[in-house]
XYZ file of C-alpha atoms in Angstrom:
438
model
C -12.023 -25.702 -22.556
C -14.679 -28.262 -23.516
C -17.840 -27.251 -25.396
C -20.931 -28.419 -23.477
C -23.777 -27.100 -25.634
C -26.178 -24.319 -26.527
C -28.363 -23.008 -23.681
C -31.283 -20.637 -23.205
C -30.551 -17.217 -21.687
C -32.526 -14.168 -20.624
C -31.553 -10.625 -19.571
C -33.948 -11.033 -16.625
C -32.471 -14.308 -15.367
C -28.974 -15.054 -16.614
C -27.873 -18.632 -17.218
C -24.332 -17.777 -16.054
C -24.442 -15.275 -13.191
C -20.819 -14.294 -12.659
C -18.703 -11.632 -14.368
C -19.493 -10.506 -17.920
C -18.076 -8.250 -20.619
C -19.018 -7.146 -24.130
C -16.978 -6.429 -27.245
C -18.928 -5.708 -30.418
C -15.776 -5.516 -32.542
C -13.263 -8.114 -31.374
C -15.020 -10.831 -29.367
C -13.578 -14.336 -29.821
C -14.139 -17.664 -28.097
C -10.597 -17.533 -26.676
C -11.049 -14.038 -25.191
C -14.212 -15.072 -23.400
C -12.742 -18.315 -22.093
C -9.567 -16.581 -20.928
C -11.498 -13.782 -19.229
C -13.599 -16.273 -17.238
C -10.676 -18.582 -16.439
C -8.584 -15.641 -15.206
C -11.319 -14.937 -12.674
C -11.613 -18.564 -11.619
C -15.025 -19.416 -13.083
C -15.933 -22.936 -14.215
C -18.003 -21.962 -17.256
C -17.715 -19.416 -20.071
C -20.626 -18.604 -22.377
C -20.858 -16.488 -25.546
C -24.013 -14.824 -26.814
C -25.103 -12.641 -29.729
C -21.638 -12.783 -31.305
C -20.191 -10.264 -28.852
C -21.206 -10.976 -25.251
C -19.274 -13.073 -22.716
C -20.747 -14.457 -19.470
C -19.013 -16.418 -16.702
C -20.390 -18.609 -13.916
C -19.973 -21.615 -11.640
C -23.146 -23.389 -12.741
C -25.511 -23.448 -15.717
C -28.946 -22.295 -14.599
C -31.091 -22.984 -17.681
C -31.980 -25.775 -20.069
C -30.054 -26.674 -23.198
C -31.417 -26.358 -26.737
C -30.340 -27.460 -30.205
C -26.799 -26.431 -31.204
C -28.352 -24.998 -34.380
C -29.777 -22.142 -32.286
C -26.226 -20.983 -31.445
C -25.248 -19.936 -34.949
C -24.056 -16.305 -34.782
C -20.467 -15.694 -35.888
C -18.110 -14.133 -33.341
C -17.456 -10.442 -34.062
C -13.708 -10.929 -33.942
C -13.539 -14.432 -35.413
C -16.011 -15.089 -38.211
C -15.004 -18.750 -38.483
C -16.380 -19.522 -34.991
C -19.846 -19.241 -33.453
C -20.655 -17.166 -30.368
C -24.192 -18.119 -29.388
C -27.290 -16.406 -30.753
C -30.161 -14.170 -29.691
C -30.816 -15.180 -26.051
C -28.729 -18.283 -26.683
C -25.380 -19.116 -25.050
C -22.565 -21.250 -26.465
C -21.205 -22.671 -23.191
C -17.740 -24.099 -22.457
C -16.524 -25.940 -19.361
C -13.108 -24.530 -18.407
C -10.126 -26.577 -17.315
C -8.659 -24.241 -14.698
C -5.017 -24.209 -13.658
C -4.568 -25.974 -10.313
C -3.817 -22.754 -8.419
C -6.606 -20.728 -10.030
C -8.975 -19.126 -7.570
C -12.658 -19.871 -8.121
C -15.111 -17.093 -7.388
C -18.664 -16.916 -6.220
C -19.789 -13.343 -6.771
C -17.302 -11.277 -4.781
C -16.064 -14.258 -2.737
C -13.150 -16.518 -3.703
C -13.625 -20.280 -3.359
C -10.867 -21.852 -1.223
C -11.983 -25.493 -1.111
C -13.377 -28.287 1.054
C -11.682 -28.812 4.439
C -12.091 -31.134 7.397
C -13.658 -29.479 10.445
C -10.837 -28.281 12.752
C -10.581 -29.916 16.196
C -11.341 -26.769 18.188
C -13.800 -25.251 15.738
C -15.189 -22.600 18.097
C -11.670 -21.154 18.550
C -10.545 -21.621 14.948
C -13.758 -20.081 13.549
C -15.129 -17.974 16.428
C -18.208 -16.355 14.840
C -21.102 -18.693 14.042
C -24.797 -18.676 13.213
C -27.311 -21.446 12.559
C -28.967 -20.996 9.154
C -31.800 -23.398 8.399
C -32.240 -21.764 4.977
C -28.489 -21.819 4.213
C -26.976 -20.597 0.956
C -23.501 -19.453 -0.077
C -24.689 -15.843 -0.332
C -26.185 -15.855 3.167
C -23.041 -17.233 4.823
C -20.656 -14.968 2.880
C -22.795 -11.926 3.700
C -22.893 -12.852 7.409
C -19.093 -13.229 7.660
C -18.522 -10.049 5.647
C -20.798 -8.154 8.040
C -18.830 -9.593 10.987
C -15.598 -8.447 9.236
C -13.974 -11.875 8.857
C -12.031 -12.913 5.721
C -13.155 -16.579 5.851
C -16.685 -17.895 5.447
C -17.141 -21.628 6.197
C -20.367 -23.453 5.342
C -21.081 -26.444 7.583
C -24.458 -27.772 6.463
C -26.920 -25.647 8.420
C -24.246 -23.656 10.278
C -22.183 -20.729 8.995
C -18.810 -20.068 10.657
C -16.355 -17.187 10.222
C -12.704 -16.596 11.093
C -9.111 -16.096 9.929
C -6.551 -18.564 8.528
C -4.500 -19.643 11.589
C -2.369 -22.604 12.628
C -5.632 -24.189 13.835
C -7.131 -23.837 10.347
C -4.399 -23.289 7.759
C -6.339 -24.193 4.571
C -3.310 -26.233 3.448
C -4.936 -29.695 3.405
C -7.819 -29.744 0.945
C -10.253 -32.635 0.890
C -12.191 -34.081 -2.038
C -14.998 -31.636 -2.857
C -17.481 -34.530 -2.955
C -17.196 -34.689 0.849
C -18.702 -31.174 0.951
C -21.345 -31.810 -1.719
C -24.422 -31.688 0.545
C -27.060 -29.475 -1.109
C -27.936 -26.126 0.456
C -31.358 -25.894 2.096
C -31.779 -22.392 0.663
C -30.547 -23.167 -2.866
C -30.632 -26.732 -4.185
C -28.150 -25.864 -6.964
C -25.378 -25.031 -4.455
C -23.260 -27.090 -2.051
C -23.134 -26.062 1.604
C -20.753 -28.560 3.198
C -21.534 -30.751 6.224
C -20.940 -30.661 9.965
C -17.620 -32.491 9.430
C -16.466 -31.070 6.089
C -16.565 -27.301 5.614
C -16.877 -25.498 2.279
C -14.738 -22.364 2.603
C -14.902 -19.036 0.747
C -12.739 -15.957 1.195
C -14.775 -12.793 1.600
C -13.835 -9.290 0.463
C -12.833 -8.357 4.035
C -9.120 -7.536 4.131
C -6.985 -9.546 6.555
C -5.035 -6.744 8.241
C -2.658 -8.995 10.217
C 0.008 -8.659 7.497
C -0.679 -5.193 6.080
C 1.528 -3.065 8.342
C 4.971 -2.196 6.893
C 7.863 -0.012 8.015
C 11.585 0.520 7.501
C 14.069 -1.558 9.491
C 14.369 -0.211 13.080
C 18.193 -0.318 12.877
C 20.239 0.076 9.716
C 21.495 -3.247 8.415
C 25.109 -3.667 7.312
C 24.129 -6.640 5.148
C 22.635 -5.897 1.714
C 20.515 -8.719 0.286
C 19.559 -8.704 -3.390
C 16.213 -9.781 -4.777
C 17.687 -10.549 -8.170
C 15.782 -11.513 -11.285
C 15.684 -11.178 -15.023
C 13.104 -8.501 -16.002
C 9.605 -9.957 -16.263
C 10.330 -12.743 -13.773
C 7.956 -11.499 -11.053
C 10.295 -9.303 -8.983
C 7.596 -6.755 -8.112
C 5.200 -9.510 -7.051
C 7.933 -11.114 -4.912
C 8.587 -7.732 -3.250
C 4.886 -7.458 -2.419
C 4.952 -10.916 -0.800
C 8.160 -10.232 1.154
C 6.840 -6.920 2.494
C 3.630 -8.578 3.707
C 5.492 -11.569 5.186
C 8.155 -9.560 7.055
C 6.457 -6.220 7.709
C 9.462 -4.347 6.276
C 9.840 -2.332 3.070
C 11.946 -3.606 0.204
C 14.342 -1.350 -1.703
C 15.494 -1.044 -5.293
C 18.701 -0.577 -7.265
C 16.644 1.822 -9.390
C 13.871 4.367 -8.758
C 10.426 3.772 -10.207
C 7.901 6.481 -9.351
C 4.899 4.323 -10.284
C 6.020 1.651 -7.805
C 6.567 4.258 -5.097
C 3.067 5.611 -5.678
C 1.671 2.080 -5.350
C 3.064 1.755 -1.818
C 6.656 0.550 -2.276
C 8.036 3.272 0.001
C 11.559 1.831 -0.038
C 11.779 2.690 -3.733
C 13.125 6.190 -2.952
C 15.876 5.018 -0.602
C 19.403 4.544 -1.900
C 19.925 0.833 -2.335
C 22.716 0.818 0.275
C 20.704 2.762 2.868
C 20.372 -0.300 5.110
C 16.734 0.577 5.854
C 15.126 -2.069 3.619
C 14.891 -5.853 4.015
C 16.190 -6.602 0.487
C 16.905 -4.760 -2.761
C 15.390 -5.368 -6.193
C 17.946 -5.646 -8.987
C 18.118 -6.878 -12.567
C 21.899 -6.326 -12.796
C 24.093 -9.208 -13.911
C 27.657 -7.846 -14.022
C 30.329 -9.309 -11.715
C 31.023 -5.998 -9.954
C 27.332 -5.335 -9.286
C 26.679 -8.885 -8.079
C 29.665 -8.902 -5.707
C 28.415 -5.709 -4.032
C 25.631 -7.754 -2.376
C 26.186 -9.952 0.691
C 23.467 -12.482 -0.183
C 20.735 -12.929 -2.775
C 17.354 -14.431 -3.512
C 17.581 -15.365 -7.192
C 14.119 -15.514 -8.753
C 13.965 -17.521 -11.995
C 10.965 -17.748 -14.327
C 10.122 -19.698 -17.463
C 11.822 -17.633 -20.228
C 8.818 -17.841 -22.559
C 6.635 -16.200 -19.892
C 9.328 -13.780 -18.637
C 10.134 -12.443 -22.113
C 6.470 -11.789 -22.893
C 5.909 -10.127 -19.494
C 8.869 -7.786 -19.970
C 7.827 -6.984 -23.552
C 4.365 -6.047 -22.243
C 5.937 -3.895 -19.516
C 8.197 -2.075 -21.964
C 5.362 -1.156 -24.288
C 2.382 -1.119 -21.900
C 3.590 -0.389 -18.359
C 3.482 -2.535 -15.203
C -0.068 -3.820 -15.707
C -0.636 -2.894 -19.356
C -0.064 -4.690 -22.639
C 1.956 -4.159 -25.774
C -0.167 -3.375 -28.842
C -0.626 -6.036 -31.523
C 1.407 -3.836 -33.883
C 4.422 -4.261 -31.572
C 4.051 -8.047 -31.472
C 3.658 -8.311 -35.231
C 6.258 -5.704 -36.155
C 10.033 -5.809 -35.903
C 10.114 -4.912 -32.183
C 9.292 -8.435 -30.943
C 11.894 -10.416 -32.969
C 14.578 -7.872 -32.052
C 13.571 -8.059 -28.405
C 13.804 -11.875 -28.318
C 17.164 -11.841 -30.102
C 18.564 -9.384 -27.532
C 16.877 -10.486 -24.312
C 16.800 -14.300 -24.610
C 20.599 -14.657 -24.155
C 20.415 -12.286 -21.188
C 17.831 -14.563 -19.512
C 20.477 -17.289 -19.411
C 23.538 -15.170 -18.586
C 21.661 -13.439 -15.754
C 21.185 -16.737 -13.891
C 24.648 -18.059 -14.775
C 26.348 -14.894 -13.506
C 24.500 -14.870 -10.196
C 25.317 -18.553 -9.647
C 28.969 -17.855 -10.420
C 29.622 -14.547 -8.635
C 26.855 -14.314 -6.012
C 27.405 -14.892 -2.305
C 24.934 -17.142 -0.494
C 22.411 -17.391 -3.331
C 18.958 -18.866 -2.650
C 17.312 -19.992 -5.910
C 13.515 -19.624 -6.032
C 11.518 -20.585 -9.112
C 8.585 -18.281 -9.870
C 6.462 -21.328 -10.709
C 7.201 -22.938 -7.307
C 6.312 -19.681 -5.558
C 2.913 -19.683 -7.291
C 2.349 -23.385 -6.589
C 3.468 -23.494 -2.935
C 3.625 -19.921 -1.708
C 3.734 -20.700 2.024
C 6.780 -23.010 1.866
C 8.707 -20.842 -0.605
C 8.073 -17.683 1.409
C 9.379 -19.458 4.511
C 12.643 -20.170 2.654
C 12.943 -16.548 1.482
C 12.187 -15.042 4.890
C 14.720 -17.370 6.541
C 17.480 -16.051 4.240
C 16.465 -12.498 5.130
C 16.987 -13.298 8.815
C 13.466 -12.371 9.932
C 11.263 -14.487 12.169
C 7.907 -14.193 10.397
C 4.943 -15.429 12.424
C 2.996 -18.310 10.920
C -0.263 -16.351 11.145
C 1.330 -13.539 9.153
C 2.402 -15.955 6.413
C -1.111 -17.410 6.328
C -2.442 -13.877 5.967
C -0.142 -13.310 2.969
C -1.685 -16.269 1.142
C -5.033 -14.489 1.182
C -3.600 -11.142 -0.023
C -1.096 -12.527 -2.507
C -2.041 -10.804 -5.774
C -1.265 -7.170 -4.934
C -1.688 -4.356 -7.486
C 0.546 -5.649 -10.277
C -1.344 -8.588 -11.770
C -2.272 -8.204 -15.435
C -5.864 -8.905 -16.420
C -6.399 -11.721 -18.913
C -8.611 -9.595 -21.175
C -5.882 -8.788 -23.681
C -3.707 -11.879 -23.722
C -2.415 -12.887 -27.131
C -4.594 -15.313 -29.033
C -1.650 -16.818 -30.902
C 1.858 -18.071 -30.145
C 4.330 -15.223 -30.829
C 7.336 -17.566 -30.822
C 8.611 -18.850 -34.178
C 10.307 -22.273 -34.441
C 13.655 -20.452 -34.710
C 12.965 -18.521 -31.502
C 11.992 -21.735 -29.699
C 15.161 -23.479 -30.823
C 17.228 -20.564 -29.517
C 15.439 -20.385 -26.146
C 15.421 -24.183 -25.784
C 19.218 -24.162 -25.887
C 19.378 -21.538 -23.154
C 16.983 -23.553 -20.974
C 19.275 -26.592 -21.220
C 22.304 -24.477 -20.288
C 20.622 -23.035 -17.181
C 19.230 -26.446 -16.194
C 22.718 -27.965 -16.353
C 24.240 -25.094 -14.339
C 21.684 -25.538 -11.555
C 22.225 -29.302 -11.399
C 26.015 -28.858 -11.255
C 25.484 -26.999 -7.977
C 23.290 -29.809 -6.605
C 20.156 -27.711 -7.036
C 16.945 -28.917 -8.626
C 16.858 -28.156 -12.335
C 14.337 -25.891 -14.030
C 10.629 -26.827 -13.583
C 8.976 -29.276 -15.966
C 6.909 -26.610 -17.718
C 10.034 -24.962 -19.218
C 9.356 -26.564 -22.557
C 10.366 -27.577 -25.094
C 13.442 -29.130 -23.490
């Protein structure tokens, strides 16, 4: 994040009008920035040592930096605004981060589709256009997409006529709104698109396979590599339940109805497994092997072990003996898990978690093809809008320091090189660039 200055603020008219949270004991600059970035906002502001505000634009004037002089409650060495004064930071969001406007998610600037009245069937002229007015109109009409086209508001679904896959430069949509000069409202040729809170139901139906399958396909991964998220995506994309080598009641209660079936029942489209023994691997006829950056996977699994599927391990666990012992035990398994599936697995499709996040549509197409299901393009487009599911951790309690020691990094770096070499030996692309250090 980049510090942009100290700004006026008022409880009656907030300078940053997005999400907010307070912590009068542990507020830090990092926590505020991370909270806002997790929700896709462009700015994070801290006030009164303990208050965090997020927004897409700064709606007040700046003042002297000396007026933002209150120490952060959880970090006395840093300042967190003052009384009615905000220390504001501009956030550098990850490329795939969703940006929000109130309850709507910003999708980007797109060229007007050729047959716009079919692609976006509901429309209304709005001479006093604003983002709120268009989003509210499309929400009322029960459409998941709201497209601002200058003085016209259009609504619809993602379809092959309007896939939202080819973003344009946002400057092409930068025409000011007639109803709010601080906002952009697109033009007749370049539409500014937001996703409303209306659920796209085209991909929500799920059921067991109509006929029992004799082929058992594994969805194999090291723990913490995103298996549950991948199951959510596969179920939406195919319309069929996924199964599990185990039974997890919390997953069953969250809607994974295949969790109770025996893994060889033949009623599910694929089966979650973390197993890595030769006998277990050879009992599957094919596999999707999901691989994730070990630094991220180890932390995710440590959080799951001590905090549940969407919870967090306590700081005492990270700073005690549990974390070093966990890394020493689990880091070698991260490598051997992939090596064993490459060696003993039949018809293994390798999918990198990072690629799935970056290019969900193309990676899901590969996965569905292995599963032998013809997923409609509109269904896959629907999945992109419902991709998070119920198992995404909030950023509110992410660690504010690097838990990996130099010794741990040296150990894990060696395993990364081993896995990278094994993938390349099979003429597959190596591990993604962000598996660092190499």
